[in-house]
CSV table of C-alpha atoms and ligand atoms in Angstrom, one decimal:
chain,number,residue,atom,x,y,z
A,1,MET,CA,178.5,4.8,62.1
A,2,ILE,CA,176.6,8.1,62.3
A,3,GLN,CA,172.8,8.1,62.4
A,4,ALA,CA,171.8,11.1,60.2
A,5,LYS,CA,169.1,12.9,58.4
A,6,ILE,CA,169.5,13.1,54.6
A,7,ALA,CA,169.7,16.9,54.8
A,8,GLU,CA,172.9,16.5,56.9
A,9,ILE,CA,174.4,13.8,54.7
A,10,LEU,CA,173.9,15.9,51.5
A,11,LYS,CA,175.9,18.6,53.1
A,12,SER,CA,178.6,16.3,54.5
A,13,ASP,CA,182.0,16.0,52.9
A,14,GLN,CA,183.0,13.1,55.1
A,15,PHE,CA,183.3,10.6,52.2
A,16,LEU,CA,184.0,7.0,53.4
A,17,GLN,CA,182.0,7.7,56.6
A,18,GLU,CA,179.5,5.0,57.6
A,19,TYR,CA,176.0,6.3,57.8
A,20,HIS,CA,172.7,4.9,59.1
A,21,VAL,CA,169.6,6.5,57.4
A,22,GLN,CA,165.9,5.7,57.6
A,23,GLY,CA,163.2,7.0,55.2
A,24,TRP,CA,160.7,6.1,52.5
A,25,VAL,CA,161.5,4.8,49.0
A,26,ARG,CA,160.6,7.3,46.3
A,27,SER,CA,161.9,5.1,43.4
A,28,PHE,CA,163.8,2.0,42.8
A,29,ARG,CA,165.4,1.3,39.4
A,30,SER,CA,167.6,-1.4,37.8
A,31,ASN,CA,167.3,-3.4,41.0
A,32,ARG,CA,170.2,-1.2,42.3
A,33,PHE,CA,169.3,2.5,42.8
A,34,ILE,CA,167.0,3.6,45.6
A,35,ALA,CA,166.0,7.2,45.8
A,36,LEU,CA,165.4,7.6,49.5
A,37,ASN,CA,163.6,10.6,51.2
A,38,ASP,CA,163.2,11.2,54.9
A,39,GLY,CA,161.4,14.5,54.8
A,40,SER,CA,164.4,16.5,56.1
A,41,THR,CA,164.9,17.9,52.6
A,42,LEU,CA,163.4,18.1,49.2
A,43,LYS,CA,166.3,16.1,47.8
A,44,ASN,CA,166.5,12.3,47.8
A,45,LEU,CA,169.6,10.3,48.8
A,46,GLN,CA,170.7,7.8,46.3
A,47,CYS,CA,171.4,4.4,48.0
A,48,VAL,CA,173.1,1.8,45.8
A,49,ILE,CA,172.6,-1.9,46.6
A,50,ASP,CA,174.7,-4.7,45.5
A,51,PHE,CA,171.8,-6.8,44.3
A,52,GLU,CA,173.9,-9.9,43.7
A,53,ASN,CA,174.6,-10.1,47.4
A,54,THR,CA,171.2,-9.0,48.6
A,55,ASP,CA,168.5,-11.4,49.5
A,56,GLU,CA,166.0,-11.6,46.6
A,57,GLU,CA,163.1,-11.5,49.1
A,58,ILE,CA,164.3,-8.2,50.4
A,59,ILE,CA,164.8,-6.7,46.9
A,60,LYS,CA,161.1,-7.6,46.1
A,61,ARG,CA,160.0,-5.6,49.1
A,62,ILE,CA,161.9,-2.4,48.1
A,63,ASN,CA,158.8,-0.7,46.7
A,64,VAL,CA,157.8,2.9,46.3
A,65,GLY,CA,156.4,4.1,49.6
A,66,ALA,CA,158.0,1.4,51.8
A,67,ALA,CA,159.9,2.5,54.9
A,68,ILE,CA,163.5,1.2,55.0
A,69,SER,CA,166.6,1.4,57.1
A,70,VAL,CA,169.9,1.6,55.3
A,71,LYS,CA,173.5,1.4,56.6
A,72,GLY,CA,176.4,2.0,54.3
A,73,THR,CA,179.4,4.2,53.2
A,74,LEU,CA,179.2,7.6,51.8
A,75,LYS,CA,180.9,7.7,48.4
A,76,GLU,CA,181.2,10.1,45.5
A,77,SER,CA,178.6,9.1,43.0
A,78,GLN,CA,179.5,7.8,39.6
A,79,GLY,CA,176.4,9.1,38.1
A,80,SER,CA,176.1,12.7,37.0
A,81,GLN,CA,172.7,13.3,38.7
A,82,GLN,CA,174.1,13.5,42.2
A,83,ARG,CA,177.3,14.4,44.0
A,84,GLU,CA,177.1,11.5,46.5
A,85,GLU,CA,175.6,8.1,47.2
A,86,ILE,CA,175.4,5.6,49.9
A,87,GLU,CA,177.0,2.2,49.1
A,88,VAL,CA,174.6,0.0,51.0
A,89,SER,CA,176.1,-2.7,53.3
A,90,GLU,CA,172.9,-3.4,55.2
A,91,ILE,CA,169.3,-2.9,54.3
A,92,GLU,CA,166.1,-3.6,56.4
A,93,ILE,CA,162.5,-3.2,55.4
A,94,LEU,CA,160.8,-1.4,58.2
A,95,GLY,CA,157.3,-1.1,56.7
A,96,ASP,CA,156.1,-2.6,53.4
A,97,ALA,CA,154.0,-0.8,50.8
A,98,ASN,CA,152.0,-3.0,48.5
A,99,PRO,CA,152.7,-1.8,44.9
A,100,GLU,CA,149.1,-2.6,43.7
A,101,GLU,CA,147.7,-0.4,46.4
A,102,VAL,CA,150.3,2.3,46.1
A,103,LYS,CA,149.4,2.6,42.4
A,104,LEU,CA,146.0,3.9,43.5
A,105,THR,CA,147.4,6.6,45.7
A,106,ILE,CA,149.3,9.9,45.2
A,107,LEU,CA,152.4,8.1,46.3
A,108,SER,CA,152.6,6.6,42.8
A,109,PRO,CA,155.4,8.4,40.9
A,110,LYS,CA,153.5,10.6,38.4
A,111,LYS,CA,152.0,14.0,38.4
A,112,HIS,CA,148.8,14.3,40.5
A,113,SER,CA,146.5,17.3,40.7
A,114,MET,CA,146.3,19.4,43.8
A,115,GLU,CA,142.7,18.3,44.2
A,116,LYS,CA,143.7,14.7,44.3
A,117,LEU,CA,146.4,15.5,46.8
A,118,ARG,CA,143.8,17.1,49.0
A,119,GLU,CA,141.6,14.0,48.9
A,120,GLN,CA,144.6,12.1,50.3
A,121,ALA,CA,145.8,14.8,52.7
A,122,HIS,CA,147.2,12.1,55.0
A,123,LEU,CA,149.8,11.1,52.3
A,124,ARG,CA,150.5,14.4,50.6
A,125,VAL,CA,153.2,15.4,53.0
A,126,ARG,CA,155.3,12.7,51.1
A,127,THR,CA,155.1,14.7,47.9
A,128,ASN,CA,157.7,17.2,46.9
A,129,THR,CA,155.4,20.1,46.6
A,130,PHE,CA,153.5,19.6,49.9
A,131,GLY,CA,156.7,18.6,51.7
A,132,ALA,CA,158.4,21.9,50.6
A,133,VAL,CA,155.3,24.0,51.6
A,134,MET,CA,155.2,22.4,55.1
A,135,ARG,CA,158.9,22.8,55.7
A,136,VAL,CA,158.5,26.5,54.8
A,137,ARG,CA,155.4,26.8,57.0
A,138,SER,CA,157.3,25.4,60.0
A,139,ARG,CA,160.2,27.8,59.5
A,140,LEU,CA,157.8,30.7,59.0
A,141,SER,CA,156.2,30.0,62.4
A,142,PHE,CA,159.6,29.9,64.0
A,143,ALA,CA,160.4,33.2,62.4
A,144,VAL,CA,157.2,34.7,63.7
A,145,HIS,CA,158.2,33.8,67.3
A,146,LYS,CA,161.8,34.9,66.8
A,147,TYR,CA,160.7,38.3,65.5
A,148,PHE,CA,158.5,39.1,68.5
A,149,GLN,CA,160.6,37.4,71.2
A,150,ASP,CA,163.8,39.2,70.0
A,151,ARG,CA,161.9,42.5,70.4
A,152,ASN,CA,160.5,41.8,73.9
A,153,PHE,CA,157.0,41.0,73.0
A,154,PHE,CA,155.3,38.3,75.2
A,155,TYR,CA,153.5,35.4,73.7
A,156,VAL,CA,150.0,35.1,75.1
A,157,ASN,CA,147.6,32.1,74.7
A,158,THR,CA,144.1,33.6,74.4
A,159,PRO,CA,141.1,31.2,74.9
A,160,ILE,CA,139.8,29.1,72.0
A,161,ILE,CA,136.4,28.8,73.6
A,162,THR,CA,134.9,32.3,74.3
A,163,GLY,CA,131.6,33.9,75.3
A,164,SER,CA,132.1,37.0,73.0
A,165,ASP,CA,132.2,37.8,69.4
A,166,ALA,CA,135.4,39.8,68.9
A,167,GLU,CA,134.6,40.9,65.4
A,168,GLY,CA,130.8,41.4,65.9
A,169,ALA,CA,130.2,39.7,62.6
A,170,GLY,CA,128.3,36.7,64.0
A,171,GLU,CA,130.2,34.2,62.0
A,172,MET,CA,130.8,31.8,64.9
A,173,PHE,CA,130.7,28.0,65.5
A,174,LYS,CA,128.7,27.3,68.6
A,175,VAL,CA,130.3,25.2,71.4
A,176,THR,CA,127.9,23.1,73.5
A,177,ALA,CA,127.9,20.0,75.6
A,178,MET,CA,124.1,19.8,75.5
A,179,ASP,CA,122.3,16.9,73.8
A,180,LEU,CA,121.2,18.5,70.6
A,181,LYS,CA,118.2,16.1,70.3
A,182,ASN,CA,116.9,17.1,73.7
A,183,PRO,CA,118.4,20.5,74.8
A,184,SER,CA,117.1,22.2,78.0
A,185,LYS,CA,114.6,24.8,77.0
A,186,ASN,CA,113.1,28.0,78.5
A,187,GLU,CA,109.4,28.5,78.8
A,188,ASP,CA,109.3,30.4,75.6
A,189,GLY,CA,110.8,27.5,73.7
A,190,SER,CA,114.3,29.1,73.3
A,191,ILE,CA,117.4,27.1,74.4
A,192,ASN,CA,118.3,27.4,78.1
A,193,TYR,CA,122.0,27.9,78.0
A,194,LYS,CA,122.1,28.2,81.7
A,195,GLU,CA,121.9,24.4,81.8
A,196,ASP,CA,124.8,24.1,79.3
A,197,PHE,CA,128.4,23.3,80.3
A,198,PHE,CA,129.5,26.8,80.8
A,199,GLY,CA,126.1,28.1,82.0
A,200,LYS,CA,126.1,30.5,79.0
A,201,GLU,CA,126.3,30.6,75.2
A,202,THR,CA,129.8,29.9,74.0
A,203,ASN,CA,131.6,29.7,70.6
A,204,LEU,CA,134.9,29.1,69.0
A,205,THR,CA,137.0,32.3,68.9
A,206,VAL,CA,137.1,34.4,65.7
A,207,SER,CA,140.1,36.4,67.1
A,208,GLY,CA,142.1,36.6,70.2
A,209,GLN,CA,142.3,40.4,70.0
A,210,LEU,CA,140.0,41.5,72.8
A,211,GLU,CA,141.8,39.2,75.3
A,212,ALA,CA,145.2,40.2,73.9
A,213,GLU,CA,144.3,43.9,74.5
A,214,THR,CA,143.8,43.2,78.2
A,215,PHE,CA,147.3,41.7,78.2
A,216,ALA,CA,148.9,44.5,76.3
A,217,LEU,CA,147.6,46.9,78.9
A,218,GLY,CA,149.7,45.2,81.5
A,219,LEU,CA,152.6,43.5,79.7
A,220,GLY,CA,153.1,46.3,77.3
A,221,GLN,CA,153.5,44.4,74.1
A,222,VAL,CA,152.2,40.9,73.4
A,223,TYR,CA,151.3,38.7,70.5
A,224,THR,CA,149.0,35.7,70.0
A,225,PHE,CA,149.6,32.9,67.5
A,226,GLY,CA,146.8,30.4,67.5
A,227,PRO,CA,143.9,28.9,65.7
A,228,THR,CA,140.8,31.0,64.9
A,229,PHE,CA,137.5,29.9,63.5
A,230,ARG,CA,135.0,31.5,61.1
A,231,ALA,CA,131.7,30.0,60.1
A,232,GLU,CA,131.5,32.1,57.0
A,233,ASN,CA,130.3,30.3,53.9
A,234,SER,CA,133.2,31.5,51.7
A,235,ASN,CA,134.3,28.9,49.2
A,236,THR,CA,137.3,30.7,47.8
A,237,SER,CA,141.0,30.1,47.4
A,238,ARG,CA,141.8,32.4,50.3
A,239,HIS,CA,139.3,31.4,53.0
A,240,LEU,CA,139.4,28.7,55.6
A,241,ALA,CA,136.9,27.9,58.4
A,242,GLU,CA,139.9,27.2,60.7
A,243,PHE,CA,143.0,29.2,60.2
A,244,TRP,CA,145.9,30.4,62.3
A,245,MET,CA,146.3,34.1,63.1
A,246,ILE,CA,149.1,36.2,64.5
A,247,GLU,CA,147.9,39.1,66.6
A,248,PRO,CA,150.3,41.6,68.1
A,249,GLU,CA,148.9,44.2,70.4
A,250,VAL,CA,151.0,47.2,71.7
A,251,ALA,CA,150.3,49.7,74.4
A,252,PHE,CA,151.2,53.4,73.8
A,253,CYS,CA,151.3,52.8,70.0
A,254,ASP,CA,149.2,54.6,67.4
A,255,LEU,CA,148.1,53.6,63.9
A,256,ASP,CA,151.4,54.9,62.3
A,257,GLY,CA,153.4,52.8,64.7
A,258,ASN,CA,151.1,49.8,64.0
A,259,MET,CA,151.7,50.2,60.2
A,260,ASP,CA,155.5,50.4,60.8
A,261,LEU,CA,155.4,47.2,63.0
A,262,ALA,CA,153.3,45.2,60.4
A,263,GLU,CA,155.6,46.2,57.5
A,264,ASP,CA,158.8,45.5,59.4
A,265,PHE,CA,157.4,42.2,60.7
A,266,ILE,CA,156.3,40.9,57.3
A,267,LYS,CA,159.7,41.9,55.8
A,268,TYR,CA,161.6,40.2,58.5
A,269,VAL,CA,159.8,36.8,58.2
A,270,LEU,CA,160.1,36.9,54.4
A,271,LYS,CA,163.8,37.6,54.6
A,272,TYR,CA,164.2,34.8,57.1
A,273,ILE,CA,162.6,32.4,54.7
A,274,ILE,CA,164.7,33.6,51.7
A,275,GLU,CA,167.8,33.0,53.8
A,276,ASN,CA,166.8,29.7,55.4
A,277,CYS,CA,164.6,27.8,52.9
A,278,LYS,CA,166.6,28.4,49.7
A,279,GLU,CA,166.2,24.9,48.3
A,280,ASP,CA,162.5,24.6,48.9
A,281,LEU,CA,161.8,28.2,47.6
A,282,GLU,CA,163.7,27.5,44.4
A,283,PHE,CA,161.7,24.4,43.9
A,284,LEU,CA,158.4,26.2,44.5
A,285,ALA,CA,159.5,29.0,42.2
A,286,GLU,CA,160.1,26.6,39.4
A,287,ARG,CA,156.8,24.9,40.1
A,288,GLN,CA,155.0,28.2,40.0
A,289,GLU,CA,156.6,29.1,36.7
A,290,ASN,CA,155.4,25.8,35.2
A,291,GLU,CA,151.9,26.4,36.5
A,292,ASP,CA,152.0,29.9,35.1
A,293,LYS,CA,152.8,28.6,31.6
A,294,LEU,CA,149.4,26.9,31.6
A,295,LYS,CA,147.6,30.2,32.2
A,296,PRO,CA,146.5,32.8,29.7
A,297,LYS,CA,149.2,35.4,29.1
A,298,ALA,CA,147.3,38.1,30.9
A,299,ASP,CA,147.1,36.1,34.1
A,300,ARG,CA,150.8,35.2,34.2
A,301,SER,CA,152.9,37.1,36.7
A,302,ASP,CA,155.9,39.1,35.4
A,303,MET,CA,158.0,38.1,38.4
A,304,ASN,CA,158.9,34.6,39.6
A,305,LEU,CA,158.4,33.7,43.3
A,306,LEU,CA,161.9,34.7,44.5
A,307,GLU,CA,161.7,38.0,42.6
A,308,LYS,CA,158.3,38.7,44.1
A,309,LEU,CA,159.6,38.1,47.7
A,310,ASN,CA,162.6,40.3,47.1
A,311,PHE,CA,160.4,43.0,45.6
A,312,VAL,CA,158.4,43.1,48.8
A,313,LEU,CA,161.5,43.3,50.9
A,314,GLU,CA,163.1,46.1,48.9
A,315,ASN,CA,160.1,48.4,48.5
A,316,ASN,CA,158.1,50.4,50.9
A,317,PHE,CA,154.5,49.5,51.2
A,318,LYS,CA,152.3,52.2,49.7
A,319,ARG,CA,150.2,53.9,52.4
A,320,VAL,CA,146.9,55.1,51.0
A,321,SER,CA,143.8,56.4,52.7
A,322,TYR,CA,140.4,54.8,52.0
A,323,THR,CA,139.2,58.1,50.6
A,324,GLU,CA,142.1,58.3,48.1
A,325,ALA,CA,141.5,54.6,47.2
A,326,ILE,CA,137.9,55.3,46.4
A,327,GLU,CA,138.8,58.2,44.1
A,328,ILE,CA,141.3,55.9,42.3
A,329,LEU,CA,138.7,53.1,42.0
A,330,LYS,CA,135.9,55.5,40.8
A,331,ASN,CA,138.1,56.7,38.0
A,332,SER,CA,139.5,53.3,37.1
A,333,LYS,CA,138.9,51.7,33.7
A,334,PRO,CA,137.1,48.6,35.0
A,335,ASN,CA,134.8,50.8,37.1
A,336,LYS,CA,133.9,53.1,34.2
A,337,LYS,CA,133.5,50.1,31.8
A,338,LYS,CA,131.4,48.3,34.4
A,339,LYS,CA,133.8,45.4,34.5
A,340,PHE,CA,133.8,45.2,38.3
A,341,ASN,CA,131.0,43.0,39.8
A,342,TYR,CA,130.5,45.7,42.3
A,343,ILE,CA,130.6,49.2,40.8
A,344,ILE,CA,132.1,51.8,43.1
A,345,GLU,CA,129.6,54.7,43.1
A,346,GLU,CA,130.4,56.6,46.2
A,347,TRP,CA,132.4,57.1,49.3
A,348,GLY,CA,131.4,54.6,52.0
A,349,ALA,CA,131.3,51.5,49.7
A,350,ASP,CA,132.9,48.4,51.2
A,351,LEU,CA,135.8,47.2,49.1
A,352,GLN,CA,135.5,43.8,47.5
A,353,SER,CA,138.5,41.6,46.7
A,354,GLU,CA,138.3,42.7,43.0
A,355,HIS,CA,138.9,46.3,44.1
A,356,GLU,CA,141.7,45.4,46.4
A,357,ARG,CA,143.4,43.4,43.7
A,358,TYR,CA,143.0,46.2,41.2
A,359,LEU,CA,144.7,48.6,43.6
A,360,VAL,CA,147.6,46.3,44.4
A,361,GLU,CA,148.1,44.5,41.1
A,362,LYS,CA,147.1,47.0,38.5
A,363,HIS,CA,147.4,50.5,40.0
A,364,PHE,CA,150.2,50.5,42.6
A,365,LYS,CA,151.9,47.3,41.7
A,366,CYS,CA,153.2,46.8,45.2
A,367,PRO,CA,151.9,46.0,48.7
A,368,VAL,CA,149.4,48.6,49.8
A,369,ILE,CA,148.3,49.7,53.3
A,370,LEU,CA,144.8,51.2,53.2
A,371,PHE,CA,143.8,53.2,56.3
A,372,ASP,CA,141.1,55.4,57.7
A,373,TYR,CA,138.1,53.4,56.6
A,374,PRO,CA,134.5,54.5,57.1
A,375,ALA,CA,133.4,53.6,60.6
A,376,ASN,CA,130.3,51.7,59.5
A,377,ILE,CA,132.1,49.0,57.5
A,378,LYS,CA,134.6,48.2,60.3
A,379,ALA,CA,134.4,46.6,63.7
A,380,PHE,CA,133.2,48.3,66.9
A,381,TYR,CA,136.6,48.6,68.7
A,382,MET,CA,138.3,50.8,66.2
A,383,ARG,CA,139.2,54.4,67.2
A,384,LEU,CA,137.0,57.1,65.8
A,385,ASN,CA,138.8,59.9,63.9
A,386,GLU,CA,138.1,63.6,64.6
A,387,ASP,CA,135.9,63.7,61.4
A,388,GLY,CA,133.4,61.5,63.2
A,389,LYS,CA,132.9,59.2,60.2
A,390,THR,CA,136.2,57.3,59.7
A,391,VAL,CA,138.1,55.0,62.0
A,392,ARG,CA,141.8,54.4,62.5
A,393,ALA,CA,141.7,51.0,60.7
A,394,MET,CA,144.3,49.6,58.3
A,395,ASP,CA,144.3,46.7,55.9
A,396,ILE,CA,147.4,45.4,54.2
A,397,LEU,CA,146.8,44.2,50.7
A,398,PHE,CA,149.2,41.9,48.9
A,399,PRO,CA,149.5,40.9,45.2
A,400,GLY,CA,147.8,37.6,44.4
A,401,ILE,CA,146.4,37.4,48.0
A,402,GLY,CA,144.4,40.5,48.7
A,403,GLU,CA,144.0,41.3,52.4
A,404,ILE,CA,146.8,39.7,54.4
A,405,VAL,CA,146.5,41.9,57.5
A,406,GLY,CA,143.6,43.7,59.2
A,407,GLY,CA,144.3,45.9,62.2
A,408,SER,CA,143.6,49.2,63.9
A,409,GLN,CA,144.3,51.7,66.6
A,410,ARG,CA,141.8,50.8,69.3
A,411,GLU,CA,139.1,53.1,70.8
A,412,GLU,CA,140.6,53.8,74.2
A,413,ARG,CA,137.9,56.4,75.3
A,414,LEU,CA,135.3,54.7,77.4
A,415,ASP,CA,132.4,57.0,76.5
A,416,VAL,CA,133.0,56.7,72.8
A,417,LEU,CA,133.4,53.0,73.0
A,418,LYS,CA,130.2,52.6,75.0
A,419,GLU,CA,128.3,54.7,72.5
A,420,LYS,CA,129.5,52.6,69.6
A,421,MET,CA,128.5,49.4,71.3
A,422,ALA,CA,125.1,50.7,72.0
A,423,GLU,CA,124.7,51.7,68.4
A,424,LEU,CA,125.6,48.2,67.3
A,425,ASP,CA,123.5,46.5,70.0
A,426,ILE,CA,126.5,44.9,71.6
A,427,PRO,CA,125.5,44.3,75.3
A,428,GLU,CA,127.8,45.9,77.8
A,429,GLU,CA,127.3,42.9,80.2
A,430,GLU,CA,129.0,40.7,77.6
A,431,LEU,CA,132.1,42.8,77.4
A,432,TRP,CA,132.2,44.3,80.9
A,433,TRP,CA,135.8,43.1,81.3
A,434,TYR,CA,136.9,44.8,78.0
A,435,LEU,CA,135.3,48.0,79.1
A,436,ASP,CA,137.1,47.8,82.5
A,437,THR,CA,140.4,48.2,80.6
A,438,ARG,CA,139.2,51.7,79.5
A,439,LYS,CA,138.3,52.6,83.1
A,440,PHE,CA,141.6,51.7,84.8
A,441,GLY,CA,144.6,53.3,83.1
A,442,THR,CA,143.4,53.4,79.5
A,443,CYS,CA,145.9,54.4,76.9
A,444,VAL,CA,146.4,54.6,73.2
A,445,HIS,CA,147.1,51.1,71.8
A,446,SER,CA,147.0,49.3,68.5
A,447,GLY,CA,147.3,45.9,67.0
A,448,PHE,CA,146.7,43.8,63.9
A,449,GLY,CA,145.9,40.3,62.8
A,450,LEU,CA,147.8,38.5,60.1
A,451,GLY,CA,146.3,35.4,58.6
A,452,PHE,CA,149.1,32.9,58.8
A,453,GLU,CA,147.9,30.7,55.9
A,454,ARG,CA,147.7,33.8,53.6
A,455,LEU,CA,151.3,34.5,54.5
A,456,VAL,CA,152.4,31.0,53.8
A,457,GLN,CA,150.4,31.2,50.5
A,458,PHE,CA,152.3,34.3,49.5
A,459,THR,CA,155.7,32.9,50.5
A,460,THR,CA,155.3,29.6,48.7
A,461,GLY,CA,153.3,30.9,45.7
A,462,MET,CA,150.6,28.4,46.2
A,463,GLY,CA,147.3,29.3,44.5
A,464,ASN,CA,144.9,27.7,46.9
A,465,ILE,CA,144.9,28.2,50.7
A,466,ARG,CA,143.8,24.6,51.2
A,467,ASP,CA,147.3,23.6,50.0
A,468,VAL,CA,149.3,25.4,52.7
A,469,ILE,CA,147.6,23.9,55.8
A,470,PRO,CA,147.9,20.3,56.8
A,471,PHE,CA,144.2,19.5,57.0
A,472,PRO,CA,142.0,22.2,55.7
A,473,ARG,CA,138.5,22.9,57.1
A,474,THR,CA,136.2,24.5,54.6
A,475,PRO,CA,132.4,24.4,54.0
A,476,GLN,CA,131.3,20.8,53.6
A,477,ASN,CA,134.7,19.4,54.4
A,478,ALA,CA,136.2,18.3,57.7
A,479,GLU,CA,137.8,15.0,56.6
A,480,PHE,CA,140.8,13.7,58.6
B,1,4AD,O1,140.5,41.3,59.3
B,1,4AD,P1,140.3,40.3,60.4
B,1,4AD,O2,138.9,39.7,60.5
B,1,4AD,O3,140.7,41.0,61.7
B,1,4AD,C1,140.6,40.5,63.0
B,1,4AD,O4,140.2,39.4,63.3
B,1,4AD,C2,141.2,41.5,64.0
B,1,4AD,N1,140.6,41.1,65.3
B,1,4AD,C3,142.7,41.4,64.0
B,1,4AD,C4,143.3,42.3,65.0
B,1,4AD,O5,143.3,43.5,64.8
B,1,4AD,N2,143.9,41.7,66.0
B,1,4AD,O6,141.3,39.0,60.2
B,1,4AD,C5,142.7,39.3,60.2
B,1,4AD,C6,143.3,38.5,59.1
B,1,4AD,C7,142.9,38.9,57.7
B,1,4AD,O7,143.6,40.0,57.2
B,1,4AD,C8,143.3,37.6,56.9
B,1,4AD,O8,144.6,37.6,56.6
B,1,4AD,C9,143.0,36.5,57.9
B,1,4AD,O9,143.0,37.1,59.2
B,1,4AD,N3,141.7,35.9,57.7
B,1,4AD,C10,141.5,34.7,57.1
B,1,4AD,N4,142.4,33.8,56.7
B,1,4AD,C11,141.9,32.6,56.2
B,1,4AD,N5,140.6,32.3,56.1
B,1,4AD,C12,139.7,33.2,56.6
B,1,4AD,N6,138.4,32.8,56.6
B,1,4AD,C13,140.1,34.4,57.1
B,1,4AD,N7,139.5,35.5,57.7
B,1,4AD,C14,140.5,36.4,58.0
B,2,MG,MG1,139.6,42.2,57.7
């Protein structure tokens, strides 16, 4: 008797072997055929019971959703739907599921909307779609580590509670242990954070970059992969309040090297998934094609999911300066016909997602790396170019996703960095440790941040970012 996962049994050619499997009932028909799923694969294992010789009480309890244990022999299936089946010799009900109650949940075998699935996020991992997405997500995170570890990057765990605002955008969740009904106050009525747990104001991190920089300037090349938090009130299909970010940081590397790294990295992890998650990807591709059919013709994609992934692998990302992009946008049809919500009038305008999508999906029709943005629409730490008005920033834009990566060459010159911080009213006392790295052996260095959920979204073809993370946190929603 071999105890095995269904994924292993479906690959086995050891017919007549005795197996022991445990999983959850997906369906039970004719009092004979159980479709069993244990999460190891998309596919179910058919388990055939001899109902004449099975206790009636047990048969009654073989309901959709129930957890069961099955022992039996692997046989070639007589049905045409599957190659194999388990001829059951022993069955045990491990956990019952009441059919009347199951009927009211997403476990019931019919098509449920993604919204309904989200409301029952604790059960959705038992559906085909969400199960496939979560298996891909897991493999993707392994591929992320493999890519960097194989190339001598060191994994660094940057703090989740910080005292600084890495992006300077002020979109932070506060962390306090004070009694909010009765906080300690200063004489002027403001909150006295000196009395708080850390003796200062703290928040959840928006990015591990600044801390990662200090590590790159010692370990050479590092990466973070952890949760980050943004209190931005963006209710879109691409924003989460809690998301996972991958942030490599490399000493002695300029913006060109940074772009090369990002492109190579993304291609590697996509290739890894194409090679290692074939079955789930094929299912997700078919799912997306069916979804597409419900959309108006103009919104349908001309490639299916697998074609799209291969397209990204096989083509160079188009590298375009911000200045070139503005020219393209200014002269574009939707700009001239005032179809954009934000009309591009002049150099310096911040790009909205409608502009990014136009560039990627309509103009270039491939992933695009935009670089050298105006300094005043980007964060304080980016390296100022010789022109004095642009910085060595880069954003990578993907079809259907928009911005998937944001990165830059960092300002390594102490005086220029200090000047910039003064301009933006960022107190030096808050970032004294960051400034120290520019005093003691400063050097050219670069890095980027890739939003992991946006990567999972692209890889799985899911339309909404809430459906690629186990328990999404969004405005007005922190259930589970
Ligand atoms: O462009 P962002 O804000 O860059 C940084 O945080 C830099 N410190 C990164 C670095 O250079 N080390 O965020 C980076 C990426 C975005 O391109 C996007 O993919 C993702 O993080 N992202 C989000 N993903 C989901 N929900 C949100 N609210 C996101 N905000 C950013
Ligand atoms: Mg960005």
